[in-house]
Amino acid sequence: MKQKLEALILTAVDTLKNEGVIDAGITPKITIENSRDLQHGDFATNVALVLAKPAKSNPRALAEKIVAALPKDELVSRIEIAGPGFINFFINPDAQFQIVSQILDQGAKFGLSQTGAGQKVQVEFVSANPTGPLHVGHGRGAAYGSVVADLLEAAGFTVHREYYVNDAGRQMDILATSIWLRYLAECGEVVPFPTNGYRGEYVREIAGDIHKSAGNDYRRPAELIVEDIPPDEPQGGDKETHIDALIARAKTLLGVSLYEDFFQIGLKTILQDIRQDLAEFGVNYQEWFSERSLMESGAVEEALDRLRQAGYLYEQDGATWFASSRLGDEKDRVVIRDNGQMTYFASDIAYHMNKLDRGYDKIVNIWGADHHGYIPRVKASIEALGADASKLTVLLVQFAVLYRGEEKVQMSTRSGEFVTLRQLRNEVGQDAARFFYVMRRSEQHMDFDLKLATSKSNENPVYYVQYAYARVCSVLRQLDEKNWERDITLGMDNLNCLREEHEMALLTTLARYPEVLERSALMYEPHQLVHYLRDLATEFHTYYNAHQFLVEDPVIRNARLNLICAVKQVLSNGLLLLKINTPEAM
RNA sequence: GCGCUUGUAGCUCAGCUGGAUAGAGCAUCGGCCUUCUAAGCCGAGGGUCGCAGGUUCGAGUCCUGCCAAGCGUACCA
């Protein structure tokens, strides 16, 4: 609809150019909007206002000339000039009706577009360290990321969803050592648990399982473990050096192979838990990409070599640095520490190099907002590798703060008392969890009210949309009970009897769906879809209260049924994208 | 100190990339169930869009400077 209008306006502008009214060199940026106010027609454009200055003309006068030059089209029933020079278009009602048959014809495909056809996009999200279960913060990234990916797919992109598994590095060593220490406790060895260890209950469970299946195979005497270990924080020492020493001790006492058992079992168990958690939440991936595989395949060395050849690496204080400050980062970054270990950033460079080499047109990373400081250095590394950094988009998701009514829910990873995603799902349910996560702009700090999400009342916005869907279903059931046949063709042939204000409003809203979907996708803003569905539900509920659908007159009845079935279809398409259920009865 | 993000109704948030009289939900107040589900609808009140400048026909939206909140500023991941 908008495209047609745009074409008409362009023709008019061209005519005026030929007449010399407008300088031929000017190409206006035409914006067409859905009018907010019905008095302003269905669509409005500001071309006249934009062109007034370069054309050295009064906007209203110019608007009149443009309107005069507009080709006649049956789509438009009336054109008005308003305010400072807006051109308002009133769409011919007959043209609006076709949306109903279009929706019912296309069904689940209505709204999908081919905008991104032929383009490959990779979306990486969640990527939480596999050192414990996902918590509510990850949940927001999961819901947001999966919907963004699905929206892109709906817009025609080929989407590759990926989880980057940090299965290398110190955090994993801390996990392995934590499990071992808990295991020793199972065996009866008394070793104080380090401040910096993972204290969650799940660590004990994994340790317990190992003890059950392996008995005392991994048991080592407590004296040997604590011998000469520097003190922990409560004893006046440093918790970091303390735990590092414990890790080193674990490796010596167990040997590489046995230590690796703990590492692998911990990784496997937790990763399995994360996968299952996400799958239950409706979040699925094409690939779980291992950081370790980058180290083992030599990809990290290769990436560093490429940076070195490009002249971006230098040695200082025994460490190897990447000169990211030359490419916009605030300071240079260490890639190889003075102890010879690669930093996390080094493998991250290799990972992004790998993504680029895979030939994606777009790379989308969804990160927690606390990682924002990382963006400049990653972009710098991509540029240093000679690639196009604009291919990478990093979307930040702000933390969700949990409330239970007025009361803030405390979360602490240290104590192991944090609220897990699983607990949240169980408490508020799948639909409410997804809806709440995705109904706010991702950059918006979010208050997640558990009480509101759990409430099965009118306070809860999730039910509002679902209820609209269920109501349509209910009407169709009533139709059956009355033994009335639904005559789709009769309804289609008589859509022009849908002249009530509420019906016209529904038609325009329905027609907006494809555009909303595309915008949501291209702007990575699922909340736009959520708001749209809310609006559609509102208009349906209003209509429902204002008019009876199951009326005696079969012509009006079937026309209205077709309209509400179109509403049902669009609600279903939208909710499906959000992976929110469409209950037939509530 | 510097950087990123955010300041819009009592609360939680939208605001379609600069447009017309700033919108919704919750909360408050008042109405609507013998007729398709009242998890709904209709109506009312509620605003210096953090503050101050600037850009222009026009600013919640853009630019500058302040103020406030969250996060980040590691040879941690």
mmCIF file with all atom_site columns, N, CA and C in Angstrom, chain A residues 162-199:
data_model
loop_
_atom_site.group_PDB
_atom_site.id
_atom_site.type_symbol
_atom_site.label_atom_id
_atom_site.label_alt_id
_atom_site.label_comp_id
_atom_site.label_asym_id
_atom_site.label_entity_id
_atom_site.label_seq_id
_atom_site.pdbx_PDB_ins_code
_atom_site.Cartn_x
_atom_site.Cartn_y
_atom_site.Cartn_z
_atom_site.occupancy
_atom_site.B_iso_or_equiv
_atom_site.pdbx_formal_charge
_atom_site.auth_seq_id
_atom_site.auth_comp_id
_atom_site.auth_asym_id
_atom_site.auth_atom_id
_atom_site.pdbx_PDB_model_num
ATOM 1   N N  . GLU A 1 162 ? 23.603 -19.659 16.942 1.00 0.00 ? 162 GLU A N  1
ATOM 2   C CA . GLU A 1 162 ? 24.812 -20.255 17.508 1.00 0.00 ? 162 GLU A CA 1
ATOM 3   C C  . GLU A 1 162 ? 25.028 -19.877 18.973 1.00 0.00 ? 162 GLU A C  1
ATOM 4   N N  . TYR A 1 163 ? 25.539 -20.849 19.712 1.00 0.00 ? 163 TYR A N  1
ATOM 5   C CA . TYR A 1 163 ? 25.893 -20.644 21.126 1.00 0.00 ? 163 TYR A CA 1
ATOM 6   C C  . TYR A 1 163 ? 27.388 -20.869 21.221 1.00 0.00 ? 163 TYR A C  1
ATOM 7   N N  . TYR A 1 164 ? 28.105 -19.887 21.707 1.00 0.00 ? 164 TYR A N  1
ATOM 8   C CA . TYR A 1 164 ? 29.554 -19.994 21.848 1.00 0.00 ? 164 TYR A CA 1
ATOM 9   C C  . TYR A 1 164 ? 29.844 -20.571 23.220 1.00 0.00 ? 164 TYR A C  1
ATOM 10  N N  . VAL A 1 165 ? 30.414 -21.743 23.239 1.00 0.00 ? 165 VAL A N  1
ATOM 11  C CA . VAL A 1 165 ? 30.649 -22.432 24.507 1.00 0.00 ? 165 VAL A CA 1
ATOM 12  C C  . VAL A 1 165 ? 32.055 -22.139 25.017 1.00 0.00 ? 165 VAL A C  1
ATOM 13  N N  . ASN A 1 166 ? 32.154 -21.430 26.103 1.00 0.00 ? 166 ASN A N  1
ATOM 14  C CA . ASN A 1 166 ? 33.455 -21.143 26.702 1.00 0.00 ? 166 ASN A CA 1
ATOM 15  C C  . ASN A 1 166 ? 33.916 -22.350 27.510 1.00 0.00 ? 166 ASN A C  1
ATOM 16  N N  . ASP A 1 167 ? 34.367 -23.348 26.766 1.00 0.00 ? 167 ASP A N  1
ATOM 17  C CA . ASP A 1 167 ? 34.759 -24.589 27.419 1.00 0.00 ? 167 ASP A CA 1
ATOM 18  C C  . ASP A 1 167 ? 36.268 -24.651 27.638 1.00 0.00 ? 167 ASP A C  1
ATOM 19  N N  . ALA A 1 168 ? 36.904 -23.497 27.656 1.00 0.00 ? 168 ALA A N  1
ATOM 20  C CA . ALA A 1 168 ? 38.331 -23.440 27.961 1.00 0.00 ? 168 ALA A CA 1
ATOM 21  C C  . ALA A 1 168 ? 38.501 -22.323 28.971 1.00 0.00 ? 168 ALA A C  1
ATOM 22  N N  . GLY A 1 169 ? 39.652 -22.272 29.562 1.00 0.00 ? 169 GLY A N  1
ATOM 23  C CA . GLY A 1 169 ? 39.921 -21.128 30.421 1.00 0.00 ? 169 GLY A CA 1
ATOM 24  C C  . GLY A 1 169 ? 39.722 -21.380 31.902 1.00 0.00 ? 169 GLY A C  1
ATOM 25  N N  . ARG A 1 170 ? 40.051 -20.372 32.655 1.00 0.00 ? 170 ARG A N  1
ATOM 26  C CA . ARG A 1 170 ? 40.173 -20.479 34.093 1.00 0.00 ? 170 ARG A CA 1
ATOM 27  C C  . ARG A 1 170 ? 38.837 -20.790 34.780 1.00 0.00 ? 170 ARG A C  1
ATOM 28  N N  . GLN A 1 171 ? 37.754 -20.178 34.283 1.00 0.00 ? 171 GLN A N  1
ATOM 29  C CA . GLN A 1 171 ? 36.476 -20.420 34.943 1.00 0.00 ? 171 GLN A CA 1
ATOM 30  C C  . GLN A 1 171 ? 36.130 -21.905 34.958 1.00 0.00 ? 171 GLN A C  1
ATOM 31  N N  . MET A 1 172 ? 36.466 -22.576 33.859 1.00 0.00 ? 172 MET A N  1
ATOM 32  C CA . MET A 1 172 ? 36.180 -24.005 33.784 1.00 0.00 ? 172 MET A CA 1
ATOM 33  C C  . MET A 1 172 ? 37.067 -24.788 34.746 1.00 0.00 ? 172 MET A C  1
ATOM 34  N N  . ASP A 1 173 ? 38.301 -24.305 34.909 1.00 0.00 ? 173 ASP A N  1
ATOM 35  C CA . ASP A 1 173 ? 39.194 -24.953 35.879 1.00 0.00 ? 173 ASP A CA 1
ATOM 36  C C  . ASP A 1 173 ? 38.646 -24.779 37.291 1.00 0.00 ? 173 ASP A C  1
ATOM 37  N N  . ILE A 1 174 ? 38.100 -23.598 37.544 1.00 0.00 ? 174 ILE A N  1
ATOM 38  C CA . ILE A 1 174 ? 37.527 -23.380 38.881 1.00 0.00 ? 174 ILE A CA 1
ATOM 39  C C  . ILE A 1 174 ? 36.352 -24.332 39.097 1.00 0.00 ? 174 ILE A C  1
ATOM 40  N N  . LEU A 1 175 ? 35.565 -24.515 38.037 1.00 0.00 ? 175 LEU A N  1
ATOM 41  C CA . LEU A 1 175 ? 34.433 -25.434 38.148 1.00 0.00 ? 175 LEU A CA 1
ATOM 42  C C  . LEU A 1 175 ? 34.907 -26.854 38.428 1.00 0.00 ? 175 LEU A C  1
ATOM 43  N N  . ALA A 1 176 ? 35.882 -27.310 37.617 1.00 0.00 ? 176 ALA A N  1
ATOM 44  C CA . ALA A 1 176 ? 36.385 -28.681 37.773 1.00 0.00 ? 176 ALA A CA 1
ATOM 45  C C  . ALA A 1 176 ? 36.915 -28.881 39.186 1.00 0.00 ? 176 ALA A C  1
ATOM 46  N N  . THR A 1 177 ? 37.679 -27.910 39.666 1.00 0.00 ? 177 THR A N  1
ATOM 47  C CA . THR A 1 177 ? 38.252 -28.010 41.006 1.00 0.00 ? 177 THR A CA 1
ATOM 48  C C  . THR A 1 177 ? 37.153 -27.969 42.079 1.00 0.00 ? 177 THR A C  1
ATOM 49  N N  . SER A 1 178 ? 36.151 -27.114 41.872 1.00 0.00 ? 178 SER A N  1
ATOM 50  C CA . SER A 1 178 ? 35.036 -27.053 42.822 1.00 0.00 ? 178 SER A CA 1
ATOM 51  C C  . SER A 1 178 ? 34.353 -28.411 42.933 1.00 0.00 ? 178 SER A C  1
ATOM 52  N N  . ILE A 1 179 ? 34.136 -29.046 41.786 1.00 0.00 ? 179 ILE A N  1
ATOM 53  C CA . ILE A 1 179 ? 33.480 -30.356 41.799 1.00 0.00 ? 179 ILE A CA 1
ATOM 54  C C  . ILE A 1 179 ? 34.341 -31.374 42.549 1.00 0.00 ? 179 ILE A C  1
ATOM 55  N N  . TRP A 1 180 ? 35.633 -31.297 42.267 1.00 0.00 ? 180 TRP A N  1
ATOM 56  C CA . TRP A 1 180 ? 36.539 -32.257 42.915 1.00 0.00 ? 180 TRP A CA 1
ATOM 57  C C  . TRP A 1 180 ? 36.516 -32.076 44.438 1.00 0.00 ? 180 TRP A C  1
ATOM 58  N N  . LEU A 1 181 ? 36.536 -30.818 44.876 1.00 0.00 ? 181 LEU A N  1
ATOM 59  C CA . LEU A 1 181 ? 36.534 -30.560 46.315 1.00 0.00 ? 181 LEU A CA 1
ATOM 60  C C  . LEU A 1 181 ? 35.240 -31.060 46.968 1.00 0.00 ? 181 LEU A C  1
ATOM 61  N N  . ARG A 1 182 ? 34.119 -30.875 46.274 1.00 0.00 ? 182 ARG A N  1
ATOM 62  C CA . ARG A 1 182 ? 32.845 -31.382 46.802 1.00 0.00 ? 182 ARG A CA 1
ATOM 63  C C  . ARG A 1 182 ? 32.847 -32.918 46.818 1.00 0.00 ? 182 ARG A C  1
ATOM 64  N N  . TYR A 1 183 ? 33.482 -33.465 45.789 1.00 0.00 ? 183 TYR A N  1
ATOM 65  C CA . TYR A 1 183 ? 33.611 -34.926 45.708 1.00 0.00 ? 183 TYR A CA 1
ATOM 66  C C  . TYR A 1 183 ? 34.403 -35.443 46.914 1.00 0.00 ? 183 TYR A C  1
ATOM 67  N N  . LEU A 1 184 ? 35.495 -34.736 47.220 1.00 0.00 ? 184 LEU A N  1
ATOM 68  C CA . LEU A 1 184 ? 36.327 -35.139 48.363 1.00 0.00 ? 184 LEU A CA 1
ATOM 69  C C  . LEU A 1 184 ? 35.519 -35.108 49.654 1.00 0.00 ? 184 LEU A C  1
ATOM 70  N N  . ALA A 1 185 ? 34.645 -34.111 49.747 1.00 0.00 ? 185 ALA A N  1
ATOM 71  C CA . ALA A 1 185 ? 33.789 -34.029 50.937 1.00 0.00 ? 185 ALA A CA 1
ATOM 72  C C  . ALA A 1 185 ? 32.894 -35.257 51.024 1.00 0.00 ? 185 ALA A C  1
ATOM 73  N N  . GLU A 1 186 ? 32.401 -35.697 49.866 1.00 0.00 ? 186 GLU A N  1
ATOM 74  C CA . GLU A 1 186 ? 31.599 -36.928 49.825 1.00 0.00 ? 186 GLU A CA 1
ATOM 75  C C  . GLU A 1 186 ? 32.403 -38.108 50.345 1.00 0.00 ? 186 GLU A C  1
ATOM 76  N N  . CYS A 1 187 ? 33.703 -38.117 49.989 1.00 0.00 ? 187 CYS A N  1
ATOM 77  C CA . CYS A 1 187 ? 34.567 -39.215 50.408 1.00 0.00 ? 187 CYS A CA 1
ATOM 78  C C  . CYS A 1 187 ? 34.912 -39.122 51.899 1.00 0.00 ? 187 CYS A C  1
ATOM 79  N N  . GLY A 1 188 ? 34.683 -37.947 52.486 1.00 0.00 ? 188 GLY A N  1
ATOM 80  C CA . GLY A 1 188 ? 35.000 -37.782 53.893 1.00 0.00 ? 188 GLY A CA 1
ATOM 81  C C  . GLY A 1 188 ? 36.263 -36.996 54.151 1.00 0.00 ? 188 GLY A C  1
ATOM 82  N N  . GLU A 1 189 ? 36.888 -36.470 53.079 1.00 0.00 ? 189 GLU A N  1
ATOM 83  C CA . GLU A 1 189 ? 38.071 -35.628 53.285 1.00 0.00 ? 189 GLU A CA 1
ATOM 84  C C  . GLU A 1 189 ? 37.613 -34.231 53.676 1.00 0.00 ? 189 GLU A C  1
ATOM 85  N N  . VAL A 1 190 ? 38.264 -33.662 54.681 1.00 0.00 ? 190 VAL A N  1
ATOM 86  C CA . VAL A 1 190 ? 37.842 -32.332 55.121 1.00 0.00 ? 190 VAL A CA 1
ATOM 87  C C  . VAL A 1 190 ? 38.774 -31.272 54.542 1.00 0.00 ? 190 VAL A C  1
ATOM 88  N N  . VAL A 1 191 ? 38.289 -30.598 53.521 1.00 0.00 ? 191 VAL A N  1
ATOM 89  C CA . VAL A 1 191 ? 39.060 -29.516 52.903 1.00 0.00 ? 191 VAL A CA 1
ATOM 90  C C  . VAL A 1 191 ? 38.157 -28.288 52.864 1.00 0.00 ? 191 VAL A C  1
ATOM 91  N N  . PRO A 1 192 ? 38.616 -27.155 53.383 1.00 0.00 ? 192 PRO A N  1
ATOM 92  C CA . PRO A 1 192 ? 37.764 -25.957 53.343 1.00 0.00 ? 192 PRO A CA 1
ATOM 93  C C  . PRO A 1 192 ? 37.462 -25.544 51.911 1.00 0.00 ? 192 PRO A C  1
ATOM 94  N N  . PHE A 1 193 ? 36.197 -25.146 51.685 1.00 0.00 ? 193 PHE A N  1
ATOM 95  C CA . PHE A 1 193 ? 35.805 -24.798 50.329 1.00 0.00 ? 193 PHE A CA 1
ATOM 96  C C  . PHE A 1 193 ? 36.213 -23.346 50.030 1.00 0.00 ? 193 PHE A C  1
ATOM 97  N N  . PRO A 1 194 ? 36.876 -23.113 48.894 1.00 0.00 ? 194 PRO A N  1
ATOM 98  C CA . PRO A 1 194 ? 37.403 -21.774 48.605 1.00 0.00 ? 194 PRO A CA 1
ATOM 99  C C  . PRO A 1 194 ? 36.300 -20.741 48.389 1.00 0.00 ? 194 PRO A C  1
ATOM 100 N N  . THR A 1 195 ? 36.584 -19.525 48.768 1.00 0.00 ? 195 THR A N  1
ATOM 101 C CA . THR A 1 195 ? 35.646 -18.412 48.600 1.00 0.00 ? 195 THR A CA 1
ATOM 102 C C  . THR A 1 195 ? 35.217 -18.279 47.143 1.00 0.00 ? 195 THR A C  1
ATOM 103 N N  . ASN A 1 196 ? 36.198 -18.463 46.277 1.00 0.00 ? 196 ASN A N  1
ATOM 104 C CA . ASN A 1 196 ? 35.948 -18.204 44.864 1.00 0.00 ? 196 ASN A CA 1
ATOM 105 C C  . ASN A 1 196 ? 35.430 -19.420 44.090 1.00 0.00 ? 196 ASN A C  1
ATOM 106 N N  . GLY A 1 197 ? 35.206 -20.520 44.824 1.00 0.00 ? 197 GLY A N  1
ATOM 107 C CA . GLY A 1 197 ? 34.704 -21.711 44.154 1.00 0.00 ? 197 GLY A CA 1
ATOM 108 C C  . GLY A 1 197 ? 33.233 -21.561 43.816 1.00 0.00 ? 197 GLY A C  1
ATOM 109 N N  . TYR A 1 198 ? 32.719 -22.471 42.995 1.00 0.00 ? 198 TYR A N  1
ATOM 110 C CA . TYR A 1 198 ? 31.286 -22.442 42.679 1.00 0.00 ? 198 TYR A CA 1
ATOM 111 C C  . TYR A 1 198 ? 30.535 -23.174 43.778 1.00 0.00 ? 198 TYR A C  1
ATOM 112 N N  . ARG A 1 199 ? 29.679 -22.452 44.459 1.00 0.00 ? 199 ARG A N  1
ATOM 113 C CA . ARG A 1 199 ? 29.057 -22.992 45.658 1.00 0.00 ? 199 ARG A CA 1
ATOM 114 C C  . ARG A 1 199 ? 27.672 -23.577 45.425 1.00 0.00 ? 199 ARG A C  1
#
